[in-house]
Amino acid sequence: MKVLVFAGSTRLQSYNRKLARVTAEMARASGAEVTHLELGDYDVPLYNGDLEERGTPPDVIRLKQIFFEHPAWIICTPEYNASYPALVKNTFDWLSRSVPNNPDWTDGYKPTQGKVVGVLSASPGALGGLRSQSHLVPLLLNLRCWVAPQSYALGRAAEAFDAEGRLVNEAARKPIQAVIDQVLFAAQRLNA
Ligand SMILES: Cc1cc2nc3c(=O)[nH]c(=O)nc-3n(C[C@H](O)[C@H](O)[C@H](O)COP(=O)(O)O)c2cc1C
């Protein structure tokens, strides 16, 4: 099963990027074929309809292809003002746009429809970005994704990793693994 793991942050010391790295390793150990995507590697401007009329940016097309190729995703989202960050929204807004004159991408739902998605979050606060998830889930449903019923919010994230980005909060492994297991379980059955 091909699983795409990515964080909704490009910050160098991002806790969600660290969580995504740990999650990717754990999903690999569970037998998944994992792509660990860094959104910072893609040149995606803030969505603007005028800009879009001049042509969909090439990296948006690349991202559409990557998201489309993976039946399952695990997102590690930060929480900004009790919701998910603009980076996440902007990425999905571009992904959802049909590309006129490009027969591969006339259907705006193509990169997202039917994907099984696990939601994780991390925050230095006690709630671990839990409130971001309650906004992200409806967005994913609107994009016609299947969202795994179990999710996990890693609180006190500043103490959860060592200097090399390894997870030292051992108690967090079990709930992260539970999300991975659910995503693999559902994605395997939906794509059987
Ligand atoms: C604009 C902004 C709003 C934030 N709002 C929240 C919040 O509502 N809840 C929370 O737990 N943390 C909040 N934070 C703190 C983030 O959780 C923290 O910056 C975290 O490190 C961001 O994720 P990252 O480490 O993956 O980049 C906010 C940070 C920013 C920049």
mmCIF file of C-alpha atoms and ligand atoms in Angstrom:
data_model
loop_
_atom_site.group_PDB
_atom_site.id
_atom_site.type_symbol
_atom_site.label_atom_id
_atom_site.label_comp_id
_atom_site.label_asym_id
_atom_site.label_seq_id
_atom_site.Cartn_x
_atom_site.Cartn_y
_atom_site.Cartn_z
ATOM 1 C CA MET A 1 0.000 0.000 0.000
ATOM 2 C CA LYS A 2 1.383 3.396 -1.035
ATOM 3 C CA VAL A 3 1.091 5.921 1.780
ATOM 4 C CA LEU A 4 1.865 9.615 1.476
ATOM 5 C CA VAL A 5 3.025 11.227 4.728
ATOM 6 C CA PHE A 6 3.447 14.980 5.011
ATOM 7 C CA ALA A 7 3.394 17.856 7.475
ATOM 8 C CA GLY A 8 1.525 21.129 7.195
ATOM 9 C CA SER A 9 4.629 23.074 8.125
ATOM 10 C CA THR A 10 7.839 24.049 6.369
ATOM 11 C CA ARG A 11 9.551 25.336 9.526
ATOM 12 C CA LEU A 12 13.059 23.955 9.926
ATOM 13 C CA GLN A 13 12.523 22.660 13.482
ATOM 14 C CA SER A 14 8.826 21.928 12.964
ATOM 15 C CA TYR A 15 7.340 19.422 15.403
ATOM 16 C CA ASN A 16 4.916 18.284 12.724
ATOM 17 C CA ARG A 17 7.771 17.624 10.294
ATOM 18 C CA LYS A 18 9.448 15.574 13.037
ATOM 19 C CA LEU A 19 6.182 13.750 13.667
ATOM 20 C CA ALA A 20 5.817 13.085 9.931
ATOM 21 C CA ARG A 21 9.343 11.610 9.816
ATOM 22 C CA VAL A 22 8.609 9.308 12.764
ATOM 23 C CA THR A 23 5.220 8.344 11.291
ATOM 24 C CA ALA A 24 6.792 7.579 7.916
ATOM 25 C CA GLU A 25 9.323 5.251 9.587
ATOM 26 C CA MET A 26 6.587 3.516 11.565
ATOM 27 C CA ALA A 27 4.374 3.102 8.485
ATOM 28 C CA ARG A 28 7.348 1.614 6.595
ATOM 29 C CA ALA A 29 7.903 -0.814 9.462
ATOM 30 C CA SER A 30 4.211 -1.768 9.112
ATOM 31 C CA GLY A 31 4.815 -2.790 5.511
ATOM 32 C CA ALA A 32 3.644 0.341 3.683
ATOM 33 C CA GLU A 33 5.443 1.847 0.712
ATOM 34 C CA VAL A 34 5.865 5.352 2.097
ATOM 35 C CA THR A 35 6.488 8.638 0.340
ATOM 36 C CA HIS A 36 7.543 11.312 2.814
ATOM 37 C CA LEU A 37 6.616 14.593 1.134
ATOM 38 C CA GLU A 38 7.996 17.979 2.156
ATOM 39 C CA LEU A 39 5.634 20.748 1.042
ATOM 40 C CA GLY A 40 8.578 23.167 1.243
ATOM 41 C CA ASP A 41 10.128 21.425 -1.767
ATOM 42 C CA TYR A 42 7.310 22.708 -3.996
ATOM 43 C CA ASP A 43 6.915 26.205 -5.348
ATOM 44 C CA VAL A 44 3.213 26.793 -4.769
ATOM 45 C CA PRO A 45 2.087 30.437 -4.577
ATOM 46 C CA LEU A 46 -0.891 31.658 -2.596
ATOM 47 C CA TYR A 47 -3.971 30.746 -4.639
ATOM 48 C CA ASN A 48 -5.231 33.573 -6.816
ATOM 49 C CA GLY A 49 -7.708 33.142 -9.668
ATOM 50 C CA ASP A 50 -5.944 35.689 -11.893
ATOM 51 C CA LEU A 51 -2.652 33.859 -11.454
ATOM 52 C CA GLU A 52 -4.408 30.578 -12.222
ATOM 53 C CA GLU A 53 -5.800 32.022 -15.468
ATOM 54 C CA ARG A 54 -2.233 32.616 -16.597
ATOM 55 C CA GLY A 55 -1.508 28.912 -16.040
ATOM 56 C CA THR A 56 -1.527 26.433 -13.157
ATOM 57 C CA PRO A 57 1.982 26.406 -11.604
ATOM 58 C CA PRO A 58 4.019 23.328 -12.655
ATOM 59 C CA ASP A 59 4.579 22.277 -9.022
ATOM 60 C CA VAL A 60 0.811 22.188 -8.468
ATOM 61 C CA ILE A 61 0.549 19.687 -11.323
ATOM 62 C CA ARG A 62 3.402 17.671 -9.751
ATOM 63 C CA LEU A 63 1.598 17.644 -6.399
ATOM 64 C CA LYS A 64 -1.677 16.600 -8.043
ATOM 65 C CA GLN A 65 0.103 13.609 -9.561
ATOM 66 C CA ILE A 66 1.754 12.623 -6.249
ATOM 67 C CA PHE A 67 -1.482 12.881 -4.243
ATOM 68 C CA PHE A 68 -3.363 10.979 -6.947
ATOM 69 C CA GLU A 69 -0.817 8.129 -6.966
ATOM 70 C CA HIS A 70 -1.241 7.445 -3.226
ATOM 71 C CA PRO A 71 -4.463 5.723 -2.067
ATOM 72 C CA ALA A 72 -3.644 6.644 1.539
ATOM 73 C CA TRP A 73 -2.251 9.726 3.239
ATOM 74 C CA ILE A 74 -1.278 10.683 6.759
ATOM 75 C CA ILE A 75 -1.263 14.406 7.493
ATOM 76 C CA CYS A 76 0.575 15.959 10.451
ATOM 77 C CA THR A 77 -0.946 19.375 10.900
ATOM 78 C CA PRO A 78 0.024 22.274 13.147
ATOM 79 C CA GLU A 79 -2.695 24.300 14.837
ATOM 80 C CA TYR A 80 -2.902 28.009 14.035
ATOM 81 C CA ASN A 81 -5.610 29.929 15.867
ATOM 82 C CA ALA A 82 -7.594 26.794 16.613
ATOM 83 C CA SER A 83 -7.548 25.694 12.977
ATOM 84 C CA TYR A 84 -5.086 24.328 10.439
ATOM 85 C CA PRO A 85 -2.499 26.604 8.764
ATOM 86 C CA ALA A 86 -2.898 28.455 5.486
ATOM 87 C CA LEU A 87 -0.218 26.196 3.969
ATOM 88 C CA VAL A 88 -2.541 23.210 4.291
ATOM 89 C CA LYS A 89 -5.563 25.100 2.956
ATOM 90 C CA ASN A 90 -3.599 26.602 0.081
ATOM 91 C CA THR A 91 -2.224 23.209 -0.913
ATOM 92 C CA PHE A 92 -5.670 21.605 -0.968
ATOM 93 C CA ASP A 93 -7.243 24.607 -2.701
ATOM 94 C CA TRP A 94 -4.780 24.294 -5.567
ATOM 95 C CA LEU A 95 -5.126 20.483 -5.630
ATOM 96 C CA SER A 96 -8.907 20.797 -5.963
ATOM 97 C CA ARG A 97 -8.795 23.025 -9.041
ATOM 98 C CA SER A 98 -9.444 21.589 -12.450
ATOM 99 C CA VAL A 99 -6.829 22.527 -15.040
ATOM 100 C CA PRO A 100 -8.496 23.681 -18.236
ATOM 101 C CA ASN A 101 -6.790 22.484 -21.407
ATOM 102 C CA ASN A 102 -5.067 19.666 -19.501
ATOM 103 C CA PRO A 103 -7.045 16.456 -20.160
ATOM 104 C CA ASP A 104 -5.352 14.695 -17.217
ATOM 105 C CA TRP A 105 -6.676 17.178 -14.692
ATOM 106 C CA THR A 106 -10.098 18.325 -15.831
ATOM 107 C CA ASP A 107 -11.675 16.614 -12.804
ATOM 108 C CA GLY A 108 -10.813 18.697 -9.752
ATOM 109 C CA TYR A 109 -11.571 15.775 -7.414
ATOM 110 C CA LYS A 110 -9.121 13.409 -9.125
ATOM 111 C CA PRO A 111 -6.167 13.929 -6.715
ATOM 112 C CA THR A 112 -8.286 13.593 -3.559
ATOM 113 C CA GLN A 113 -11.387 11.479 -4.209
ATOM 114 C CA GLY A 114 -11.504 8.155 -2.381
ATOM 115 C CA LYS A 115 -8.271 8.631 -0.454
ATOM 116 C CA VAL A 116 -8.030 7.199 3.041
ATOM 117 C CA VAL A 117 -6.603 9.846 5.335
ATOM 118 C CA GLY A 118 -5.170 9.637 8.825
ATOM 119 C CA VAL A 119 -4.968 12.890 10.765
ATOM 120 C CA LEU A 120 -2.223 13.670 13.265
ATOM 121 C CA SER A 121 -1.284 16.989 14.826
ATOM 122 C CA ALA A 122 1.449 18.302 17.105
ATOM 123 C CA SER A 123 1.684 21.425 19.198
ATOM 124 C CA PRO A 124 3.782 22.618 22.125
ATOM 125 C CA GLY A 125 0.466 23.174 23.923
ATOM 126 C CA ALA A 126 -1.350 20.610 26.031
ATOM 127 C CA LEU A 127 -4.054 19.860 23.448
ATOM 128 C CA GLY A 128 -1.568 18.932 20.731
ATOM 129 C CA GLY A 129 -3.386 20.870 18.029
ATOM 130 C CA LEU A 130 -6.576 18.890 18.495
ATOM 131 C CA ARG A 131 -8.738 21.824 17.393
ATOM 132 C CA SER A 132 -6.983 21.989 14.024
ATOM 133 C CA GLN A 133 -8.295 18.506 13.342
ATOM 134 C CA SER A 134 -11.927 19.486 13.803
ATOM 135 C CA HIS A 135 -11.505 21.958 10.931
ATOM 136 C CA LEU A 136 -9.328 19.747 8.764
ATOM 137 C CA VAL A 137 -11.690 16.781 8.774
ATOM 138 C CA PRO A 138 -14.607 18.646 7.096
ATOM 139 C CA LEU A 139 -12.202 19.966 4.460
ATOM 140 C CA LEU A 140 -11.065 16.413 3.715
ATOM 141 C CA LEU A 141 -14.644 15.160 3.535
ATOM 142 C CA ASN A 142 -15.462 17.965 1.114
ATOM 143 C CA LEU A 143 -12.611 16.716 -1.069
ATOM 144 C CA ARG A 144 -14.291 13.257 -0.955
ATOM 145 C CA CYS A 145 -11.700 11.605 1.271
ATOM 146 C CA TRP A 146 -12.399 8.803 3.752
ATOM 147 C CA VAL A 147 -11.083 9.988 7.103
ATOM 148 C CA ALA A 148 -9.848 7.371 9.578
ATOM 149 C CA PRO A 149 -12.020 7.494 12.707
ATOM 150 C CA GLN A 150 -9.007 7.412 15.006
ATOM 151 C CA SER A 151 -6.672 10.392 15.116
ATOM 152 C CA TYR A 152 -3.964 11.590 17.487
ATOM 153 C CA ALA A 153 -2.861 14.962 18.834
ATOM 154 C CA LEU A 154 0.694 15.076 20.222
ATOM 155 C CA GLY A 155 0.754 17.606 23.058
ATOM 156 C CA ARG A 156 3.852 19.125 24.685
ATOM 157 C CA ALA A 157 5.620 18.505 21.388
ATOM 158 C CA ALA A 158 8.653 20.544 22.445
ATOM 159 C CA GLU A 159 9.522 17.750 24.899
ATOM 160 C CA ALA A 160 8.480 14.868 22.649
ATOM 161 C CA PHE A 161 11.590 14.683 20.410
ATOM 162 C CA ASP A 162 15.320 14.539 21.069
ATOM 163 C CA ALA A 163 17.904 16.724 19.299
ATOM 164 C CA GLU A 164 17.994 14.283 16.346
ATOM 165 C CA GLY A 165 14.211 14.389 15.949
ATOM 166 C CA ARG A 166 13.657 10.947 17.452
ATOM 167 C CA LEU A 167 10.420 10.465 19.365
ATOM 168 C CA VAL A 168 11.231 10.232 23.078
ATOM 169 C CA ASN A 169 7.607 10.354 24.203
ATOM 170 C CA GLU A 170 7.229 6.573 24.071
ATOM 171 C CA ALA A 171 3.552 6.716 25.067
ATOM 172 C CA ALA A 172 2.822 8.479 21.762
ATOM 173 C CA ARG A 173 3.870 5.481 19.674
ATOM 174 C CA LYS A 174 0.759 3.421 20.384
ATOM 175 C CA PRO A 175 -1.814 6.031 19.223
ATOM 176 C CA ILE A 176 0.319 6.921 16.170
ATOM 177 C CA GLN A 177 0.499 3.225 15.293
ATOM 178 C CA ALA A 178 -3.277 2.947 15.731
ATOM 179 C CA VAL A 179 -3.806 5.649 13.100
ATOM 180 C CA ILE A 180 -1.343 3.954 10.726
ATOM 181 C CA ASP A 181 -3.097 0.606 11.238
ATOM 182 C CA GLN A 182 -6.535 2.083 10.544
ATOM 183 C CA VAL A 183 -5.338 3.844 7.414
ATOM 184 C CA LEU A 184 -3.735 0.657 6.066
ATOM 185 C CA PHE A 185 -6.764 -1.459 7.027
ATOM 186 C CA ALA A 186 -9.234 0.809 5.214
ATOM 187 C CA ALA A 187 -7.045 1.623 2.219
ATOM 188 C CA GLN A 188 -6.348 -2.057 1.561
ATOM 189 C CA ARG A 189 -10.045 -2.892 1.601
ATOM 190 C CA LEU A 190 -11.159 0.094 -0.476
ATOM 191 C CA ASN A 191 -8.505 -0.677 -3.060
ATOM 192 C CA ALA A 192 -8.823 -4.487 -3.080
HETATM 193 C C1 LIG B 1 -0.273 32.172 13.820
HETATM 194 C C2 LIG B 1 -0.094 31.120 14.863
HETATM 195 C C3 LIG B 1 -1.178 30.706 15.597
HETATM 196 C C4 LIG B 1 -1.039 29.684 16.536
HETATM 197 N N1 LIG B 1 -2.155 29.219 17.193
HETATM 198 C C5 LIG B 1 -2.057 28.117 17.969
HETATM 199 C C6 LIG B 1 -3.217 27.491 18.509
HETATM 200 O O1 LIG B 1 -4.336 27.912 18.296
HETATM 201 N N2 LIG B 1 -3.072 26.366 19.250
HETATM 202 C C7 LIG B 1 -1.817 25.820 19.485
HETATM 203 O O2 LIG B 1 -1.746 24.798 20.155
HETATM 204 N N3 LIG B 1 -0.698 26.394 19.005
HETATM 205 C C8 LIG B 1 -0.785 27.525 18.249
HETATM 206 N N4 LIG B 1 0.336 28.096 17.721
HETATM 207 C C9 LIG B 1 1.656 27.535 18.080
HETATM 208 C C10 LIG B 1 2.022 26.383 17.162
HETATM 209 O O3 LIG B 1 1.445 25.197 17.675
HETATM 210 C C11 LIG B 1 3.554 26.262 17.125
HETATM 211 O O4 LIG B 1 4.111 27.417 16.524
HETATM 212 C C12 LIG B 1 4.003 25.005 16.427
HETATM 213 O O5 LIG B 1 5.384 24.861 16.650
HETATM 214 C C13 LIG B 1 3.699 25.075 14.927
HETATM 215 O O6 LIG B 1 3.887 23.807 14.322
HETATM 216 P P1 LIG B 1 5.295 23.348 13.711
HETATM 217 O O7 LIG B 1 6.249 23.196 14.884
HETATM 218 O O8 LIG B 1 5.024 22.054 13.066
HETATM 219 O O9 LIG B 1 5.780 24.395 12.731
HETATM 220 C C14 LIG B 1 0.234 29.109 16.782
HETATM 221 C C15 LIG B 1 1.337 29.553 16.038
HETATM 222 C C16 LIG B 1 1.176 30.535 15.079
HETATM 223 C C17 LIG B 1 2.377 30.966 14.259
#
